[in-house]
Amino acid sequence: MKNRDFPDNPFLYTYAIIMISAGLVMLAATGLSIWQENWLWFAGGLIISIVIFVVLNKKCLRELSCPKCKKHIAFEAGSGVVCKKCKIAWQLN
């Protein structure tokens, strides 16, 4: 789960991937709405990107594991998470 952009924060790396995925869907929907001259494509893309963001946040961020002890830990909105086994706090900063 490590990346050179976010070497010490696996949560921020996963969150960035989720945001890129939702952004690409929205970009494609905007392109289709301009090309087809139909704003329903834009509305549909907006709804799909919001669903992607919500679903991936719930599934991916909740299944992340602590890089030190490899134990699965749950994401708590706002405060980050604390691994119960090794007592390390991971935060979305």
mmCIF file of C-alpha atoms in Angstrom:
data_model
loop_
_atom_site.group_PDB
_atom_site.id
_atom_site.type_symbol
_atom_site.label_atom_id
_atom_site.label_comp_id
_atom_site.label_asym_id
_atom_site.label_seq_id
_atom_site.Cartn_x
_atom_site.Cartn_y
_atom_site.Cartn_z
ATOM 1 C CA MET A 1 0.000 0.000 0.000
ATOM 2 C CA LYS A 2 3.036 2.308 0.046
ATOM 3 C CA ASN A 3 3.591 4.847 -2.681
ATOM 4 C CA ARG A 4 6.390 7.329 -3.280
ATOM 5 C CA ASP A 5 3.912 10.240 -3.075
ATOM 6 C CA PHE A 6 2.496 9.166 0.298
ATOM 7 C CA PRO A 7 5.099 6.840 1.867
ATOM 8 C CA ASP A 8 3.874 7.105 5.452
ATOM 9 C CA ASN A 9 0.125 7.357 4.978
ATOM 10 C CA PRO A 10 -1.633 4.469 3.188
ATOM 11 C CA PHE A 11 -5.013 6.085 3.855
ATOM 12 C CA LEU A 12 -4.151 9.233 1.924
ATOM 13 C CA TYR A 13 -2.853 7.150 -1.003
ATOM 14 C CA THR A 14 -6.082 5.121 -1.167
ATOM 15 C CA TYR A 15 -8.195 8.277 -0.857
ATOM 16 C CA ALA A 16 -6.260 9.844 -3.754
ATOM 17 C CA ILE A 17 -6.960 6.798 -5.960
ATOM 18 C CA ILE A 18 -10.678 6.999 -5.112
ATOM 19 C CA MET A 19 -10.778 10.710 -5.978
ATOM 20 C CA ILE A 20 -8.953 10.114 -9.276
ATOM 21 C CA SER A 21 -11.467 7.388 -10.213
ATOM 22 C CA ALA A 22 -14.458 9.618 -9.460
ATOM 23 C CA GLY A 23 -12.820 12.520 -11.306
ATOM 24 C CA LEU A 24 -12.207 10.438 -14.429
ATOM 25 C CA VAL A 25 -15.850 9.347 -14.502
ATOM 26 C CA MET A 26 -16.957 12.972 -14.175
ATOM 27 C CA LEU A 27 -14.543 14.071 -16.922
ATOM 28 C CA ALA A 28 -15.876 11.394 -19.281
ATOM 29 C CA ALA A 29 -19.473 12.359 -18.491
ATOM 30 C CA THR A 30 -18.734 16.029 -19.144
ATOM 31 C CA GLY A 31 -17.135 15.150 -22.476
ATOM 32 C CA LEU A 32 -20.122 13.018 -23.460
ATOM 33 C CA SER A 33 -22.582 15.746 -22.468
ATOM 34 C CA ILE A 34 -20.778 18.299 -24.640
ATOM 35 C CA TRP A 35 -20.372 15.882 -27.558
ATOM 36 C CA GLN A 36 -23.968 14.603 -27.453
ATOM 37 C CA GLU A 37 -25.364 18.045 -26.525
ATOM 38 C CA ASN A 38 -27.442 16.416 -23.818
ATOM 39 C CA TRP A 39 -27.052 17.488 -20.189
ATOM 40 C CA LEU A 40 -28.512 14.201 -18.938
ATOM 41 C CA TRP A 41 -25.057 12.693 -19.535
ATOM 42 C CA PHE A 42 -23.634 15.273 -17.135
ATOM 43 C CA ALA A 43 -26.283 14.566 -14.496
ATOM 44 C CA GLY A 44 -25.783 10.815 -14.883
ATOM 45 C CA GLY A 45 -22.016 11.167 -14.601
ATOM 46 C CA LEU A 46 -22.383 13.304 -11.499
ATOM 47 C CA ILE A 47 -24.591 10.702 -9.843
ATOM 48 C CA ILE A 48 -22.272 7.850 -10.864
ATOM 49 C CA SER A 49 -19.165 9.656 -9.597
ATOM 50 C CA ILE A 50 -20.839 10.353 -6.246
ATOM 51 C CA VAL A 51 -21.841 6.678 -5.973
ATOM 52 C CA ILE A 52 -18.290 5.590 -6.865
ATOM 53 C CA PHE A 53 -16.880 7.920 -4.217
ATOM 54 C CA VAL A 54 -19.241 6.722 -1.481
ATOM 55 C CA VAL A 55 -18.987 2.998 -2.290
ATOM 56 C CA LEU A 56 -15.200 2.968 -2.661
ATOM 57 C CA ASN A 57 -14.759 4.967 0.535
ATOM 58 C CA LYS A 58 -16.841 2.475 2.480
ATOM 59 C CA LYS A 59 -15.240 -0.621 0.958
ATOM 60 C CA CYS A 60 -11.605 0.389 0.486
ATOM 61 C CA LEU A 61 -10.919 2.603 3.464
ATOM 62 C CA ARG A 62 -12.570 0.184 5.877
ATOM 63 C CA GLU A 63 -10.453 -2.727 4.662
ATOM 64 C CA LEU A 64 -7.059 -1.064 4.921
ATOM 65 C CA SER A 65 -4.509 -2.760 7.106
ATOM 66 C CA CYS A 66 -1.905 -1.296 9.413
ATOM 67 C CA PRO A 67 1.489 -1.237 7.639
ATOM 68 C CA LYS A 68 3.291 -2.240 10.856
ATOM 69 C CA CYS A 69 1.320 -5.254 12.089
ATOM 70 C CA LYS A 70 -0.780 -6.019 8.941
ATOM 71 C CA LYS A 71 -3.996 -6.102 10.984
ATOM 72 C CA HIS A 72 -7.179 -4.846 9.291
ATOM 73 C CA ILE A 73 -8.386 -1.622 10.864
ATOM 74 C CA ALA A 74 -11.536 0.409 10.254
ATOM 75 C CA PHE A 75 -11.566 4.024 9.114
ATOM 76 C CA GLU A 76 -13.265 6.477 11.468
ATOM 77 C CA ALA A 77 -14.330 9.697 9.768
ATOM 78 C CA GLY A 78 -12.567 12.820 10.934
ATOM 79 C CA SER A 79 -10.225 11.373 13.520
ATOM 80 C CA GLY A 80 -8.317 8.786 11.519
ATOM 81 C CA VAL A 81 -7.704 5.368 13.036
ATOM 82 C CA VAL A 82 -5.668 3.895 15.810
ATOM 83 C CA CYS A 83 -4.365 0.372 15.407
ATOM 84 C CA LYS A 84 -5.293 -1.468 18.613
ATOM 85 C CA LYS A 85 -2.399 -3.893 18.356
ATOM 86 C CA CYS A 86 0.572 -1.543 17.847
ATOM 87 C CA LYS A 87 -1.075 1.733 19.056
ATOM 88 C CA ILE A 88 -0.145 3.778 15.961
ATOM 89 C CA ALA A 89 -2.511 6.536 14.840
ATOM 90 C CA TRP A 90 -3.078 6.916 11.093
ATOM 91 C CA GLN A 91 -4.794 10.074 9.926
ATOM 92 C CA LEU A 92 -6.014 11.598 6.675
ATOM 93 C CA ASN A 93 -3.826 14.714 6.688
#
